[in-house]
Amino acid sequence: MALRIIFMGTPDFSVPTLKALKEAGHEIVAVYTQPPRPGGRRGLDLQKSPVHQAAELLDIPVLTPLNFKDPEERARFRAHAADVAVVVAYGLLLPVEVLEGTRLGCYNGHASLLPRWRGAAPIQRAIMTGDDKTGMMVMKMEKGLDTGPVALTAEVPIDPETTAGELHDTLMQLGARAMVEAMAKLEADDLRLTVQSEEGVLYAAKIDKGETRIDFSRPAKTVHNHIRGLSPFPGAWFEAEINGKPERIKVLASTLGQGQGAAGTVLDDRLTIACGEGAVRLTRLQKAGGKPLNAEDFLRGTPLAPGTRLA
């Protein structure tokens, strides 16, 4: 028999799992997602989340509570009489009453190899730290932050040039397959849980705007990891003087380069920049209000001659 599932998610990352569970024949009795937020060109239009939009196309009832503090909201959750809740990047803390509000509990699709990178930004932190692998884990949720026992693990390597955006897209498809497999095992009463290790715990704090500026005084490999870990959003950036005025420029891709000099100095006409140790070559950039360009096209409109200092 198919499971009666409550699905809880919000961004694009969650959508493949919702669709995969539906395609696997499970009954999605309700979708919970965050409420519509102001968006559009002027920020005046209320925009439904990607999960909200996908659920409507699948003709699944959608609920958008601000939180679960109201006892009536918790009662409504229990009233779905679901077998299990599946949570993928929902964005709200779930109280115990919700975690225990289905027959079999709540299972979360988390984008790291727990206990490494518990928390909000596991994809970005894994790349920024230079990890060579990550994965998706299906975990049974409990009150702590990503502390629950692990039901299923799917690993992927992280290539030295992989950006957070590319890894995001790989993991969201991997996560969908992993959750379908986990729910099949749960349905067959064959899902084994393994308690997380107390060793190797790291927390993936939410990315703060204050850490997005590139610090060229750091080693080149660290700078490169910083750039790709923040690409495409929110984006690592530097300032350069353009036509006598400082201008912020976002860097979307880089690679390790050759050369040395004072940190932040442009070394050649290919946008190789000296770092505290070694050099990094900027390969894809974007000016405020402009479109992303490869370095060659960018330099046609925004000359950054050798010897220019970036800050």
PDB file of C-alpha atoms in Angstrom:
ATOM      1  CA  MET A   1       0.000   0.000   0.000  1.00  0.00           C
ATOM      2  CA  ALA A   2       1.071   3.567  -0.650  1.00  0.00           C
ATOM      3  CA  LEU A   3       1.901   5.836   2.258  1.00  0.00           C
ATOM      4  CA  ARG A   4      -0.218   8.830   3.227  1.00  0.00           C
ATOM      5  CA  ILE A   5       2.396  11.601   3.222  1.00  0.00           C
ATOM      6  CA  ILE A   6       2.427  15.207   4.389  1.00  0.00           C
ATOM      7  CA  PHE A   7       5.125  17.025   2.389  1.00  0.00           C
ATOM      8  CA  MET A   8       6.846  20.074   3.869  1.00  0.00           C
ATOM      9  CA  GLY A   9       9.220  22.186   1.756  1.00  0.00           C
ATOM     10  CA  THR A  10       9.662  25.617   0.212  1.00  0.00           C
ATOM     11  CA  PRO A  11      12.414  26.297  -2.399  1.00  0.00           C
ATOM     12  CA  ASP A  12      13.284  24.771  -5.782  1.00  0.00           C
ATOM     13  CA  PHE A  13      15.487  22.254  -3.964  1.00  0.00           C
ATOM     14  CA  SER A  14      12.382  20.599  -2.497  1.00  0.00           C
ATOM     15  CA  VAL A  15      10.334  20.254  -5.683  1.00  0.00           C
ATOM     16  CA  PRO A  16      11.947  17.117  -7.212  1.00  0.00           C
ATOM     17  CA  THR A  17      11.294  15.171  -4.003  1.00  0.00           C
ATOM     18  CA  LEU A  18       7.635  16.182  -3.960  1.00  0.00           C
ATOM     19  CA  LYS A  19       7.196  15.143  -7.584  1.00  0.00           C
ATOM     20  CA  ALA A  20       9.126  11.891  -7.127  1.00  0.00           C
ATOM     21  CA  LEU A  21       7.007  10.819  -4.155  1.00  0.00           C
ATOM     22  CA  LYS A  22       3.855  11.532  -6.134  1.00  0.00           C
ATOM     23  CA  GLU A  23       5.171   9.594  -9.134  1.00  0.00           C
ATOM     24  CA  ALA A  24       6.104   6.685  -6.856  1.00  0.00           C
ATOM     25  CA  GLY A  25       2.404   6.266  -6.095  1.00  0.00           C
ATOM     26  CA  HIS A  26       2.236   7.711  -2.591  1.00  0.00           C
ATOM     27  CA  GLU A  27      -0.766   9.764  -1.534  1.00  0.00           C
ATOM     28  CA  ILE A  28       0.322  13.320  -0.753  1.00  0.00           C
ATOM     29  CA  VAL A  29      -2.503  14.408   1.527  1.00  0.00           C
ATOM     30  CA  ALA A  30      -1.217  17.950   2.079  1.00  0.00           C
ATOM     31  CA  VAL A  31       1.723  20.197   1.298  1.00  0.00           C
ATOM     32  CA  TYR A  32       3.048  22.680   3.851  1.00  0.00           C
ATOM     33  CA  THR A  33       5.194  25.531   2.568  1.00  0.00           C
ATOM     34  CA  GLN A  34       6.129  29.038   3.651  1.00  0.00           C
ATOM     35  CA  PRO A  35       3.598  31.798   2.913  1.00  0.00           C
ATOM     36  CA  PRO A  36       3.794  33.894  -0.262  1.00  0.00           C
ATOM     37  CA  ARG A  37       6.399  36.647   0.029  1.00  0.00           C
ATOM     38  CA  PRO A  38       6.740  40.035  -1.676  1.00  0.00           C
ATOM     39  CA  GLY A  39       8.573  39.701  -4.983  1.00  0.00           C
ATOM     40  CA  GLY A  40       8.471  40.746  -8.594  1.00  0.00           C
ATOM     41  CA  ARG A  41      10.365  43.601 -10.192  1.00  0.00           C
ATOM     42  CA  ARG A  42       9.252  46.156  -7.592  1.00  0.00           C
ATOM     43  CA  GLY A  43       8.799  43.727  -4.740  1.00  0.00           C
ATOM     44  CA  LEU A  44       5.093  44.536  -4.580  1.00  0.00           C
ATOM     45  CA  ASP A  45       3.602  41.257  -5.777  1.00  0.00           C
ATOM     46  CA  LEU A  46       3.111  38.299  -3.447  1.00  0.00           C
ATOM     47  CA  GLN A  47       4.880  35.284  -4.912  1.00  0.00           C
ATOM     48  CA  LYS A  48       4.115  31.686  -4.035  1.00  0.00           C
ATOM     49  CA  SER A  49       7.058  29.423  -3.226  1.00  0.00           C
ATOM     50  CA  PRO A  50       8.274  26.917  -5.855  1.00  0.00           C
ATOM     51  CA  VAL A  51       6.790  24.095  -3.762  1.00  0.00           C
ATOM     52  CA  HIS A  52       3.470  25.931  -3.528  1.00  0.00           C
ATOM     53  CA  GLN A  53       3.345  26.312  -7.300  1.00  0.00           C
ATOM     54  CA  ALA A  54       4.305  22.667  -7.890  1.00  0.00           C
ATOM     55  CA  ALA A  55       1.675  21.415  -5.438  1.00  0.00           C
ATOM     56  CA  GLU A  56      -1.059  23.394  -7.160  1.00  0.00           C
ATOM     57  CA  LEU A  57      -0.082  21.878 -10.514  1.00  0.00           C
ATOM     58  CA  LEU A  58      -0.309  18.440  -8.881  1.00  0.00           C
ATOM     59  CA  ASP A  59      -3.717  19.357  -7.392  1.00  0.00           C
ATOM     60  CA  ILE A  60      -2.531  18.857  -3.803  1.00  0.00           C
ATOM     61  CA  PRO A  61      -3.977  20.979  -0.942  1.00  0.00           C
ATOM     62  CA  VAL A  62      -1.501  23.626   0.258  1.00  0.00           C
ATOM     63  CA  LEU A  63      -1.183  25.108   3.747  1.00  0.00           C
ATOM     64  CA  THR A  64       1.035  28.088   4.603  1.00  0.00           C
ATOM     65  CA  PRO A  65       1.088  28.662   8.381  1.00  0.00           C
ATOM     66  CA  LEU A  66       3.497  31.257   9.733  1.00  0.00           C
ATOM     67  CA  ASN A  67       4.409  28.796  12.496  1.00  0.00           C
ATOM     68  CA  PHE A  68       2.934  26.004  14.606  1.00  0.00           C
ATOM     69  CA  LYS A  69       2.426  27.919  17.861  1.00  0.00           C
ATOM     70  CA  ASP A  70      -1.343  27.864  17.514  1.00  0.00           C
ATOM     71  CA  PRO A  71      -2.834  24.641  18.991  1.00  0.00           C
ATOM     72  CA  GLU A  72      -5.417  24.671  16.205  1.00  0.00           C
ATOM     73  CA  GLU A  73      -2.623  24.540  13.609  1.00  0.00           C
ATOM     74  CA  ARG A  74      -1.095  21.533  15.337  1.00  0.00           C
ATOM     75  CA  ALA A  75      -4.489  19.850  15.524  1.00  0.00           C
ATOM     76  CA  ARG A  76      -5.029  20.467  11.809  1.00  0.00           C
ATOM     77  CA  PHE A  77      -1.680  18.786  11.121  1.00  0.00           C
ATOM     78  CA  ARG A  78      -2.680  15.691  13.109  1.00  0.00           C
ATOM     79  CA  ALA A  79      -6.110  15.631  11.474  1.00  0.00           C
ATOM     80  CA  HIS A  80      -4.559  14.691   8.124  1.00  0.00           C
ATOM     81  CA  ALA A  81      -4.095  11.208   9.643  1.00  0.00           C
ATOM     82  CA  ALA A  82      -0.886  10.821   7.662  1.00  0.00           C
ATOM     83  CA  ASP A  83       1.479   7.890   7.938  1.00  0.00           C
ATOM     84  CA  VAL A  84       4.572  10.080   7.683  1.00  0.00           C
ATOM     85  CA  ALA A  85       5.760  13.639   7.058  1.00  0.00           C
ATOM     86  CA  VAL A  86       8.596  14.294   4.597  1.00  0.00           C
ATOM     87  CA  VAL A  87      10.538  17.521   5.149  1.00  0.00           C
ATOM     88  CA  VAL A  88      12.968  19.035   2.617  1.00  0.00           C
ATOM     89  CA  ALA A  89      14.187  22.602   3.184  1.00  0.00           C
ATOM     90  CA  TYR A  90      10.910  23.753   4.741  1.00  0.00           C
ATOM     91  CA  GLY A  91      12.432  26.631   6.675  1.00  0.00           C
ATOM     92  CA  LEU A  92      10.353  26.473   9.857  1.00  0.00           C
ATOM     93  CA  LEU A  93      11.178  24.835  13.172  1.00  0.00           C
ATOM     94  CA  LEU A  94       8.818  21.977  13.936  1.00  0.00           C
ATOM     95  CA  PRO A  95       7.599  21.474  17.519  1.00  0.00           C
ATOM     96  CA  VAL A  96       7.472  18.026  19.070  1.00  0.00           C
ATOM     97  CA  GLU A  97       3.712  17.897  18.537  1.00  0.00           C
ATOM     98  CA  VAL A  98       4.314  18.073  14.777  1.00  0.00           C
ATOM     99  CA  LEU A  99       7.315  15.738  14.796  1.00  0.00           C
ATOM    100  CA  GLU A 100       5.089  13.179  16.505  1.00  0.00           C
ATOM    101  CA  GLY A 101       1.932  14.144  14.614  1.00  0.00           C
ATOM    102  CA  THR A 102       1.984  11.264  12.143  1.00  0.00           C
ATOM    103  CA  ARG A 103       1.935   7.503  12.620  1.00  0.00           C
ATOM    104  CA  LEU A 104       5.586   6.986  11.635  1.00  0.00           C
ATOM    105  CA  GLY A 105       7.143  10.370  12.370  1.00  0.00           C
ATOM    106  CA  CYS A 106       8.936  12.975  10.219  1.00  0.00           C
ATOM    107  CA  TYR A 107      11.790  12.244   7.808  1.00  0.00           C
ATOM    108  CA  ASN A 108      14.093  14.972   6.554  1.00  0.00           C
ATOM    109  CA  GLY A 109      16.183  15.112   3.373  1.00  0.00           C
ATOM    110  CA  HIS A 110      19.389  16.928   4.397  1.00  0.00           C
ATOM    111  CA  ALA A 111      22.202  17.958   2.027  1.00  0.00           C
ATOM    112  CA  SER A 112      25.295  16.817   3.912  1.00  0.00           C
ATOM    113  CA  LEU A 113      27.005  13.782   5.380  1.00  0.00           C
ATOM    114  CA  LEU A 114      25.779  14.131   8.936  1.00  0.00           C
ATOM    115  CA  PRO A 115      26.961  14.883  11.558  1.00  0.00           C
ATOM    116  CA  ARG A 116      29.134  17.122   9.369  1.00  0.00           C
ATOM    117  CA  TRP A 117      27.315  20.313   8.399  1.00  0.00           C
ATOM    118  CA  ARG A 118      24.178  20.323  10.439  1.00  0.00           C
ATOM    119  CA  GLY A 119      22.189  23.495   9.912  1.00  0.00           C
ATOM    120  CA  ALA A 120      21.103  25.994   7.284  1.00  0.00           C
ATOM    121  CA  ALA A 121      23.834  26.154   4.618  1.00  0.00           C
ATOM    122  CA  PRO A 122      25.456  22.719   4.245  1.00  0.00           C
ATOM    123  CA  ILE A 123      26.089  22.970   0.484  1.00  0.00           C
ATOM    124  CA  GLN A 124      27.863  26.324   0.671  1.00  0.00           C
ATOM    125  CA  ARG A 125      29.883  25.434   3.770  1.00  0.00           C
ATOM    126  CA  ALA A 126      31.090  22.131   2.324  1.00  0.00           C
ATOM    127  CA  ILE A 127      32.506  23.904  -0.737  1.00  0.00           C
ATOM    128  CA  MET A 128      33.862  26.915   1.140  1.00  0.00           C
ATOM    129  CA  THR A 129      35.774  24.574   3.455  1.00  0.00           C
ATOM    130  CA  GLY A 130      37.152  22.557   0.534  1.00  0.00           C
ATOM    131  CA  ASP A 131      35.394  19.252   1.263  1.00  0.00           C
ATOM    132  CA  ASP A 132      35.957  16.656  -1.456  1.00  0.00           C
ATOM    133  CA  LYS A 133      32.638  14.878  -0.952  1.00  0.00           C
ATOM    134  CA  THR A 134      29.141  15.398   0.382  1.00  0.00           C
ATOM    135  CA  GLY A 135      25.758  13.796  -0.114  1.00  0.00           C
ATOM    136  CA  MET A 136      22.121  13.522   0.827  1.00  0.00           C
ATOM    137  CA  MET A 137      20.935  11.905   4.018  1.00  0.00           C
ATOM    138  CA  VAL A 138      17.446  10.848   4.966  1.00  0.00           C
ATOM    139  CA  MET A 139      17.111  11.319   8.706  1.00  0.00           C
ATOM    140  CA  LYS A 140      14.298  10.742  11.164  1.00  0.00           C
ATOM    141  CA  MET A 141      13.708  14.092  12.806  1.00  0.00           C
ATOM    142  CA  GLU A 142      13.853  14.765  16.512  1.00  0.00           C
ATOM    143  CA  LYS A 143      13.870  17.939  18.598  1.00  0.00           C
ATOM    144  CA  GLY A 144      17.584  18.766  18.086  1.00  0.00           C
ATOM    145  CA  LEU A 145      18.975  20.512  14.985  1.00  0.00           C
ATOM    146  CA  ASP A 146      19.673  17.747  12.428  1.00  0.00           C
ATOM    147  CA  THR A 147      20.549  15.327  15.234  1.00  0.00           C
ATOM    148  CA  GLY A 148      18.163  12.485  14.418  1.00  0.00           C
ATOM    149  CA  PRO A 149      19.132   8.939  13.417  1.00  0.00           C
ATOM    150  CA  VAL A 150      20.086   8.381   9.776  1.00  0.00           C
ATOM    151  CA  ALA A 151      17.987   6.124   7.578  1.00  0.00           C
ATOM    152  CA  LEU A 152      19.768   6.376   4.211  1.00  0.00           C
ATOM    153  CA  THR A 153      22.943   7.941   2.779  1.00  0.00           C
ATOM    154  CA  ALA A 154      23.870   8.818  -0.819  1.00  0.00           C
ATOM    155  CA  GLU A 155      27.356  10.271  -1.397  1.00  0.00           C
ATOM    156  CA  VAL A 156      28.706  12.408  -4.252  1.00  0.00           C
ATOM    157  CA  PRO A 157      32.222  13.765  -4.885  1.00  0.00           C
ATOM    158  CA  ILE A 158      32.808  17.520  -5.003  1.00  0.00           C
ATOM    159  CA  ASP A 159      35.003  18.461  -7.960  1.00  0.00           C
ATOM    160  CA  PRO A 160      37.541  21.262  -7.275  1.00  0.00           C
ATOM    161  CA  GLU A 161      35.706  23.532  -9.732  1.00  0.00           C
ATOM    162  CA  THR A 162      32.128  22.728  -8.649  1.00  0.00           C
ATOM    163  CA  THR A 163      30.030  25.708  -7.583  1.00  0.00           C
ATOM    164  CA  ALA A 164      27.325  25.722  -4.937  1.00  0.00           C
ATOM    165  CA  GLY A 165      24.708  26.124  -7.660  1.00  0.00           C
ATOM    166  CA  GLU A 166      25.922  23.074  -9.538  1.00  0.00           C
ATOM    167  CA  LEU A 167      26.107  20.982  -6.377  1.00  0.00           C
ATOM    168  CA  HIS A 168      22.642  22.184  -5.364  1.00  0.00           C
ATOM    169  CA  ASP A 169      21.194  20.863  -8.635  1.00  0.00           C
ATOM    170  CA  THR A 170      22.969  17.511  -8.285  1.00  0.00           C
ATOM    171  CA  LEU A 171      21.873  17.014  -4.698  1.00  0.00           C
ATOM    172  CA  MET A 172      18.232  17.947  -5.223  1.00  0.00           C
ATOM    173  CA  GLN A 173      17.869  15.143  -7.782  1.00  0.00           C
ATOM    174  CA  LEU A 174      19.873  12.728  -5.643  1.00  0.00           C
ATOM    175  CA  GLY A 175      17.751  13.653  -2.645  1.00  0.00           C
ATOM    176  CA  ALA A 176      14.539  12.884  -4.506  1.00  0.00           C
ATOM    177  CA  ARG A 177      15.754   9.388  -5.385  1.00  0.00           C
ATOM    178  CA  ALA A 178      17.008   8.789  -1.856  1.00  0.00           C
ATOM    179  CA  MET A 179      13.701   9.813  -0.271  1.00  0.00           C
ATOM    180  CA  VAL A 180      11.689   7.582  -2.610  1.00  0.00           C
ATOM    181  CA  GLU A 181      13.959   4.669  -1.676  1.00  0.00           C
ATOM    182  CA  ALA A 182      13.654   5.461   2.034  1.00  0.00           C
ATOM    183  CA  MET A 183       9.853   5.666   1.866  1.00  0.00           C
ATOM    184  CA  ALA A 184       9.704   2.339   0.015  1.00  0.00           C
ATOM    185  CA  LYS A 185      11.734   0.764   2.801  1.00  0.00           C
ATOM    186  CA  LEU A 186       9.571   2.435   5.435  1.00  0.00           C
ATOM    187  CA  GLU A 187       6.430   1.143   3.747  1.00  0.00           C
ATOM    188  CA  ALA A 188       7.916  -2.378   3.753  1.00  0.00           C
ATOM    189  CA  ASP A 189       8.958  -2.037   7.426  1.00  0.00           C
ATOM    190  CA  ASP A 190      12.573  -2.422   6.318  1.00  0.00           C
ATOM    191  CA  LEU A 191      14.024   1.024   7.115  1.00  0.00           C
ATOM    192  CA  ARG A 192      16.962   0.749   9.514  1.00  0.00           C
ATOM    193  CA  LEU A 193      18.024   3.751  11.594  1.00  0.00           C
ATOM    194  CA  THR A 194      21.599   4.486  12.682  1.00  0.00           C
ATOM    195  CA  VAL A 195      22.334   6.926  15.506  1.00  0.00           C
ATOM    196  CA  GLN A 196      24.626   9.771  14.433  1.00  0.00           C
ATOM    197  CA  SER A 197      28.187   9.845  15.713  1.00  0.00           C
ATOM    198  CA  GLU A 198      29.043  12.411  18.368  1.00  0.00           C
ATOM    199  CA  GLU A 199      32.388  12.980  16.608  1.00  0.00           C
ATOM    200  CA  GLY A 200      32.914  15.253  13.610  1.00  0.00           C
ATOM    201  CA  VAL A 201      29.959  17.541  14.304  1.00  0.00           C
ATOM    202  CA  LEU A 202      30.103  20.813  12.337  1.00  0.00           C
ATOM    203  CA  TYR A 203      27.418  23.471  12.006  1.00  0.00           C
ATOM    204  CA  ALA A 204      26.638  25.129   8.679  1.00  0.00           C
ATOM    205  CA  ALA A 205      25.616  28.608   9.759  1.00  0.00           C
ATOM    206  CA  LYS A 206      23.433  30.651   7.442  1.00  0.00           C
ATOM    207  CA  ILE A 207      25.511  32.729   5.022  1.00  0.00           C
ATOM    208  CA  ASP A 208      25.897  36.266   6.337  1.00  0.00           C
ATOM    209  CA  LYS A 209      26.255  39.174   3.907  1.00  0.00           C
ATOM    210  CA  GLY A 210      29.281  40.318   5.876  1.00  0.00           C
ATOM    211  CA  GLU A 211      31.289  37.272   4.789  1.00  0.00           C
ATOM    212  CA  THR A 212      30.667  37.560   1.042  1.00  0.00           C
ATOM    213  CA  ARG A 213      33.438  40.083   0.277  1.00  0.00           C
ATOM    214  CA  ILE A 214      36.540  38.436  -1.186  1.00  0.00           C
ATOM    215  CA  ASP A 215      39.674  38.689   0.927  1.00  0.00           C
ATOM    216  CA  PHE A 216      42.569  38.371  -1.508  1.00  0.00           C
ATOM    217  CA  SER A 217      45.056  38.302   1.383  1.00  0.00           C
ATOM    218  CA  ARG A 218      44.041  34.700   2.014  1.00  0.00           C
ATOM    219  CA  PRO A 219      45.622  31.748   0.138  1.00  0.00           C
ATOM    220  CA  ALA A 220      44.462  31.290  -3.455  1.00  0.00           C
ATOM    221  CA  LYS A 221      42.778  27.957  -2.777  1.00  0.00           C
ATOM    222  CA  THR A 222      40.778  29.495   0.065  1.00  0.00           C
ATOM    223  CA  VAL A 223      39.742  32.414  -2.154  1.00  0.00           C
ATOM    224  CA  HIS A 224      38.717  30.026  -4.940  1.00  0.00           C
ATOM    225  CA  ASN A 225      36.640  27.902  -2.550  1.00  0.00           C
ATOM    226  CA  HIS A 226      35.011  31.045  -1.169  1.00  0.00           C
ATOM    227  CA  ILE A 227      34.006  32.193  -4.657  1.00  0.00           C
ATOM    228  CA  ARG A 228      32.563  28.880  -5.822  1.00  0.00           C
ATOM    229  CA  GLY A 229      30.859  28.243  -2.471  1.00  0.00           C
ATOM    230  CA  LEU A 230      28.863  31.481  -2.868  1.00  0.00           C
ATOM    231  CA  SER A 231      28.065  31.101  -6.567  1.00  0.00           C
ATOM    232  CA  PRO A 232      25.593  32.000  -7.890  1.00  0.00           C
ATOM    233  CA  PHE A 233      23.915  33.303  -4.745  1.00  0.00           C
ATOM    234  CA  PRO A 234      24.552  35.457  -2.816  1.00  0.00           C
ATOM    235  CA  GLY A 235      27.819  35.806  -4.739  1.00  0.00           C
ATOM    236  CA  ALA A 236      31.336  36.677  -3.619  1.00  0.00           C
ATOM    237  CA  TRP A 237      32.446  40.178  -4.633  1.00  0.00           C
ATOM    238  CA  PHE A 238      35.221  42.748  -4.699  1.00  0.00           C
ATOM    239  CA  GLU A 239      35.415  46.480  -5.334  1.00  0.00           C
ATOM    240  CA  ALA A 240      37.404  48.134  -8.095  1.00  0.00           C
ATOM    241  CA  GLU A 241      37.671  51.739  -9.189  1.00  0.00           C
ATOM    242  CA  ILE A 242      35.858  52.110 -12.505  1.00  0.00           C
ATOM    243  CA  ASN A 243      35.864  55.535 -14.189  1.00  0.00           C
ATOM    244  CA  GLY A 244      36.966  57.109 -10.944  1.00  0.00           C
ATOM    245  CA  LYS A 245      34.271  55.534  -8.792  1.00  0.00           C
ATOM    246  CA  PRO A 246      34.333  52.364  -6.647  1.00  0.00           C
ATOM    247  CA  GLU A 247      32.126  49.666  -8.107  1.00  0.00           C
ATOM    248  CA  ARG A 248      31.114  46.309  -6.659  1.00  0.00           C
ATOM    249  CA  ILE A 249      31.708  43.319  -8.935  1.00  0.00           C
ATOM    250  CA  LYS A 250      30.412  39.837  -8.260  1.00  0.00           C
ATOM    251  CA  VAL A 251      32.559  36.808  -9.128  1.00  0.00           C
ATOM    252  CA  LEU A 252      30.653  33.704 -10.192  1.00  0.00           C
ATOM    253  CA  ALA A 253      33.541  31.417 -11.172  1.00  0.00           C
ATOM    254  CA  SER A 254      37.287  31.159 -10.776  1.00  0.00           C
ATOM    255  CA  THR A 255      40.184  28.775 -11.048  1.00  0.00           C
ATOM    256  CA  LEU A 256      43.642  28.628  -9.524  1.00  0.00           C
ATOM    257  CA  GLY A 257      46.159  30.768 -11.424  1.00  0.00           C
ATOM    258  CA  GLN A 258      49.889  31.324 -11.700  1.00  0.00           C
ATOM    259  CA  GLY A 259      51.870  34.281 -10.434  1.00  0.00           C
ATOM    260  CA  GLN A 260      52.593  36.337  -7.369  1.00  0.00           C
ATOM    261  CA  GLY A 261      52.417  39.898  -6.165  1.00  0.00           C
ATOM    262  CA  ALA A 262      50.761  42.127  -3.620  1.00  0.00           C
ATOM    263  CA  ALA A 263      47.426  40.622  -2.595  1.00  0.00           C
ATOM    264  CA  GLY A 264      44.564  41.919  -4.747  1.00  0.00           C
ATOM    265  CA  THR A 265      46.769  43.019  -7.669  1.00  0.00           C
ATOM    266  CA  VAL A 266      45.714  42.204 -11.226  1.00  0.00           C
ATOM    267  CA  LEU A 267      48.683  40.302 -12.661  1.00  0.00           C
ATOM    268  CA  ASP A 268      47.772  39.953 -16.354  1.00  0.00           C
ATOM    269  CA  ASP A 269      45.134  40.548 -19.022  1.00  0.00           C
ATOM    270  CA  ARG A 270      43.318  37.292 -18.102  1.00  0.00           C
ATOM    271  CA  LEU A 271      42.213  38.568 -14.685  1.00  0.00           C
ATOM    272  CA  THR A 272      44.726  36.576 -12.677  1.00  0.00           C
ATOM    273  CA  ILE A 273      44.740  38.119  -9.205  1.00  0.00           C
ATOM    274  CA  ALA A 274      47.535  37.801  -6.652  1.00  0.00           C
ATOM    275  CA  CYS A 275      46.507  36.340  -3.304  1.00  0.00           C
ATOM    276  CA  GLY A 276      48.246  36.101   0.034  1.00  0.00           C
ATOM    277  CA  GLU A 277      49.658  32.836  -1.253  1.00  0.00           C
ATOM    278  CA  GLY A 278      49.510  32.026  -4.976  1.00  0.00           C
ATOM    279  CA  ALA A 279      46.972  33.495  -7.371  1.00  0.00           C
ATOM    280  CA  VAL A 280      43.432  32.970  -8.572  1.00  0.00           C
ATOM    281  CA  ARG A 281      42.021  33.634 -12.051  1.00  0.00           C
ATOM    282  CA  LEU A 282      38.527  35.106 -12.221  1.00  0.00           C
ATOM    283  CA  THR A 283      36.613  33.485 -15.091  1.00  0.00           C
ATOM    284  CA  ARG A 284      33.005  34.699 -14.781  1.00  0.00           C
ATOM    285  CA  LEU A 285      31.900  38.065 -13.403  1.00  0.00           C
ATOM    286  CA  GLN A 286      28.861  40.292 -13.091  1.00  0.00           C
ATOM    287  CA  LYS A 287      28.497  44.018 -12.539  1.00  0.00           C
ATOM    288  CA  ALA A 288      25.583  45.375 -10.531  1.00  0.00           C
ATOM    289  CA  GLY A 289      22.552  45.414 -12.826  1.00  0.00           C
ATOM    290  CA  GLY A 290      24.436  43.581 -15.560  1.00  0.00           C
ATOM    291  CA  LYS A 291      24.400  40.043 -16.839  1.00  0.00           C
ATOM    292  CA  PRO A 292      27.016  37.379 -16.051  1.00  0.00           C
ATOM    293  CA  LEU A 293      29.941  37.458 -18.485  1.00  0.00           C
ATOM    294  CA  ASN A 294      33.044  35.367 -19.017  1.00  0.00           C
ATOM    295  CA  ALA A 295      36.269  37.210 -18.204  1.00  0.00           C
ATOM    296  CA  GLU A 296      37.136  38.030 -21.816  1.00  0.00           C
ATOM    297  CA  ASP A 297      33.769  39.659 -22.511  1.00  0.00           C
ATOM    298  CA  PHE A 298      33.747  41.374 -19.128  1.00  0.00           C
ATOM    299  CA  LEU A 299      37.127  43.009 -19.775  1.00  0.00           C
ATOM    300  CA  ARG A 300      35.924  44.454 -23.084  1.00  0.00           C
ATOM    301  CA  GLY A 301      33.479  46.659 -21.221  1.00  0.00           C
ATOM    302  CA  THR A 302      35.289  47.009 -17.914  1.00  0.00           C
ATOM    303  CA  PRO A 303      39.064  47.223 -18.347  1.00  0.00           C
ATOM    304  CA  LEU A 304      41.028  46.087 -15.296  1.00  0.00           C
ATOM    305  CA  ALA A 305      44.608  46.552 -16.407  1.00  0.00           C
ATOM    306  CA  PRO A 306      47.575  44.689 -14.906  1.00  0.00           C
ATOM    307  CA  GLY A 307      48.667  46.507 -11.772  1.00  0.00           C
ATOM    308  CA  THR A 308      45.118  47.477 -10.762  1.00  0.00           C
ATOM    309  CA  ARG A 309      44.399  46.804  -7.092  1.00  0.00           C
ATOM    310  CA  LEU A 310      41.144  45.132  -6.130  1.00  0.00           C
ATOM    311  CA  ALA A 311      39.693  45.562  -2.662  1.00  0.00           C
TER     312      ALA A 311
END
